[in-house]
Amino acid sequence: QVQFVESGGGLVQAGGSLRLSCAASGRTFGSDAIGWFRQAPGKEREFVAVISWSGGMTDYVVSVKGRFTISRDNGKNTVYLQMNSLKPEDKAAYYCAADASYGSNWRDSAVRYWGQGTQVTVSS
């Protein structure tokens, strides 16, 4: 059974930083793309970032480019999301996810494995 343990969420002031982590168990994700989505109250789930299995390719939603950085450590089966210059509109539940495919499926939220989410709150 695949499980994700997400951590690093919390409350931060606007302009601050947080680092989310997602450790996977039950499956080795070394050959999968891993990424993050978020969902704010009353809004649809939104793609945030994805990283290819090798770490050589990344993709971000426009609203976080230049502020967020996704990375992975395959030896630890873990993906990270460094979030800098946080804005109140970044407030959401953040979910890690994984899929064998790195492509447009991520923009469509068509990924196979999902975490339980960690809450990020940004105060103005």
mmCIF file of C-alpha atoms in Angstrom:
data_model
loop_
_atom_site.group_PDB
_atom_site.id
_atom_site.type_symbol
_atom_site.label_atom_id
_atom_site.label_comp_id
_atom_site.label_asym_id
_atom_site.label_seq_id
_atom_site.Cartn_x
_atom_site.Cartn_y
_atom_site.Cartn_z
ATOM 1 C CA GLN A 1 0.000 0.000 0.000
ATOM 2 C CA VAL A 2 1.386 3.358 -1.046
ATOM 3 C CA GLN A 3 1.536 6.024 1.621
ATOM 4 C CA PHE A 4 2.805 9.568 1.631
ATOM 5 C CA VAL A 5 3.819 11.449 4.756
ATOM 6 C CA GLU A 6 3.656 15.170 4.122
ATOM 7 C CA SER A 7 5.149 17.650 6.546
ATOM 8 C CA GLY A 8 6.337 21.212 6.793
ATOM 9 C CA GLY A 9 3.046 23.033 6.542
ATOM 10 C CA GLY A 10 2.039 25.701 9.017
ATOM 11 C CA LEU A 11 1.359 29.366 9.558
ATOM 12 C CA VAL A 12 3.700 31.972 8.145
ATOM 13 C CA GLN A 13 3.532 35.696 7.521
ATOM 14 C CA ALA A 14 3.399 37.035 4.002
ATOM 15 C CA GLY A 15 6.896 37.198 2.582
ATOM 16 C CA GLY A 16 8.039 34.259 4.669
ATOM 17 C CA SER A 17 9.152 30.777 3.663
ATOM 18 C CA LEU A 18 8.170 27.185 4.265
ATOM 19 C CA ARG A 19 9.618 23.903 3.075
ATOM 20 C CA LEU A 20 7.221 21.050 2.466
ATOM 21 C CA SER A 21 8.414 17.455 2.469
ATOM 22 C CA CYS A 22 6.717 14.338 1.215
ATOM 23 C CA ALA A 23 8.157 10.953 2.098
ATOM 24 C CA ALA A 24 6.735 7.959 0.264
ATOM 25 C CA SER A 25 6.519 4.375 1.433
ATOM 26 C CA GLY A 26 5.118 1.195 -0.019
ATOM 27 C CA ARG A 27 6.562 1.944 -3.423
ATOM 28 C CA THR A 28 9.852 3.178 -4.795
ATOM 29 C CA PHE A 29 9.200 6.312 -6.779
ATOM 30 C CA GLY A 30 12.633 6.544 -8.293
ATOM 31 C CA SER A 31 11.217 6.156 -11.802
ATOM 32 C CA ASP A 32 8.106 8.286 -11.285
ATOM 33 C CA ALA A 33 7.412 11.951 -11.635
ATOM 34 C CA ILE A 34 6.480 13.498 -8.290
ATOM 35 C CA GLY A 35 4.781 16.791 -7.701
ATOM 36 C CA TRP A 36 2.488 19.014 -5.684
ATOM 37 C CA PHE A 37 -1.050 20.257 -5.974
ATOM 38 C CA ARG A 38 -2.977 22.617 -3.769
ATOM 39 C CA GLN A 39 -6.581 23.349 -2.992
ATOM 40 C CA ALA A 40 -7.885 26.449 -1.304
ATOM 41 C CA PRO A 41 -11.306 26.518 0.367
ATOM 42 C CA GLY A 42 -14.053 26.865 -2.194
ATOM 43 C CA LYS A 43 -11.666 26.474 -5.102
ATOM 44 C CA GLU A 44 -10.716 23.662 -7.421
ATOM 45 C CA ARG A 45 -7.537 21.692 -6.926
ATOM 46 C CA GLU A 46 -4.651 23.336 -8.728
ATOM 47 C CA PHE A 47 -1.402 21.952 -10.117
ATOM 48 C CA VAL A 48 1.623 23.594 -8.470
ATOM 49 C CA ALA A 49 4.828 21.834 -9.545
ATOM 50 C CA VAL A 50 6.235 18.555 -10.815
ATOM 51 C CA ILE A 51 9.698 17.081 -11.142
ATOM 52 C CA SER A 52 10.761 14.255 -13.419
ATOM 53 C CA TRP A 53 12.215 11.022 -12.088
ATOM 54 C CA SER A 54 15.785 12.144 -12.687
ATOM 55 C CA GLY A 55 15.195 15.650 -11.413
ATOM 56 C CA GLY A 56 16.285 16.996 -14.764
ATOM 57 C CA MET A 57 12.932 18.497 -15.691
ATOM 58 C CA THR A 58 10.576 20.631 -13.659
ATOM 59 C CA ASP A 59 7.346 22.479 -14.366
ATOM 60 C CA TYR A 60 5.498 25.076 -12.325
ATOM 61 C CA VAL A 61 2.219 26.902 -12.425
ATOM 62 C CA VAL A 62 2.885 30.481 -13.466
ATOM 63 C CA SER A 63 1.794 31.954 -10.160
ATOM 64 C CA VAL A 64 4.632 30.280 -8.230
ATOM 65 C CA LYS A 65 7.477 30.499 -10.740
ATOM 66 C CA GLY A 66 10.498 32.192 -9.254
ATOM 67 C CA ARG A 67 9.182 31.702 -5.714
ATOM 68 C CA PHE A 68 8.793 27.932 -5.331
ATOM 69 C CA THR A 69 11.396 25.253 -6.021
ATOM 70 C CA ILE A 70 10.693 21.554 -6.268
ATOM 71 C CA SER A 71 13.413 18.984 -5.669
ATOM 72 C CA ARG A 72 13.718 15.312 -4.867
ATOM 73 C CA ASP A 73 15.980 12.833 -3.128
ATOM 74 C CA ASN A 74 15.422 9.423 -4.671
ATOM 75 C CA GLY A 75 17.580 7.773 -2.054
ATOM 76 C CA LYS A 76 15.098 8.943 0.575
ATOM 77 C CA ASN A 77 12.021 8.525 -1.649
ATOM 78 C CA THR A 78 11.209 12.118 -0.768
ATOM 79 C CA VAL A 79 10.159 15.223 -2.648
ATOM 80 C CA TYR A 80 10.458 18.788 -1.357
ATOM 81 C CA LEU A 81 8.766 22.070 -2.146
ATOM 82 C CA GLN A 82 10.681 25.148 -1.028
ATOM 83 C CA MET A 83 8.254 28.048 -0.898
ATOM 84 C CA ASN A 84 9.644 31.559 -0.626
ATOM 85 C CA SER A 85 8.025 34.980 -0.724
ATOM 86 C CA LEU A 86 4.730 33.461 0.308
ATOM 87 C CA LYS A 87 1.556 35.389 -0.395
ATOM 88 C CA PRO A 88 -1.881 35.165 1.230
ATOM 89 C CA GLU A 89 -3.182 33.627 -2.002
ATOM 90 C CA ASP A 90 -0.804 30.680 -1.467
ATOM 91 C CA LYS A 91 -2.918 29.599 1.476
ATOM 92 C CA ALA A 92 -4.227 26.101 0.746
ATOM 93 C CA ALA A 93 -3.960 22.448 1.541
ATOM 94 C CA TYR A 94 -0.938 21.109 -0.344
ATOM 95 C CA TYR A 95 -0.913 17.552 -1.635
ATOM 96 C CA CYS A 96 2.002 15.564 -2.995
ATOM 97 C CA ALA A 97 1.348 13.158 -5.811
ATOM 98 C CA ALA A 98 3.182 10.729 -8.052
ATOM 99 C CA ASP A 99 2.694 9.164 -11.430
ATOM 100 C CA ALA A 100 4.688 7.174 -13.929
ATOM 101 C CA SER A 101 4.130 9.894 -16.509
ATOM 102 C CA TYR A 102 5.701 13.368 -16.584
ATOM 103 C CA GLY A 103 3.570 15.397 -18.937
ATOM 104 C CA SER A 104 0.342 17.244 -19.499
ATOM 105 C CA ASN A 105 -1.476 14.769 -17.262
ATOM 106 C CA TRP A 106 -0.237 16.788 -14.305
ATOM 107 C CA ARG A 107 -2.002 19.923 -15.552
ATOM 108 C CA ASP A 108 -5.159 17.805 -15.745
ATOM 109 C CA SER A 109 -4.659 16.358 -12.227
ATOM 110 C CA ALA A 110 -4.552 12.919 -13.864
ATOM 111 C CA VAL A 111 -2.042 11.326 -11.519
ATOM 112 C CA ARG A 112 -2.249 8.001 -9.766
ATOM 113 C CA TYR A 113 -0.916 8.390 -6.257
ATOM 114 C CA TRP A 114 -1.996 11.074 -3.782
ATOM 115 C CA GLY A 115 -0.980 12.174 -0.327
ATOM 116 C CA GLN A 116 -3.312 13.315 2.452
ATOM 117 C CA GLY A 117 -2.273 16.948 2.378
ATOM 118 C CA THR A 118 -0.636 19.482 4.651
ATOM 119 C CA GLN A 119 -2.078 22.898 5.399
ATOM 120 C CA VAL A 120 -0.278 26.114 4.563
ATOM 121 C CA THR A 121 -1.638 29.367 5.954
ATOM 122 C CA VAL A 122 -0.185 32.742 5.032
ATOM 123 C CA SER A 123 -1.198 35.763 7.063
ATOM 124 C CA SER A 124 -1.164 39.231 5.562
#
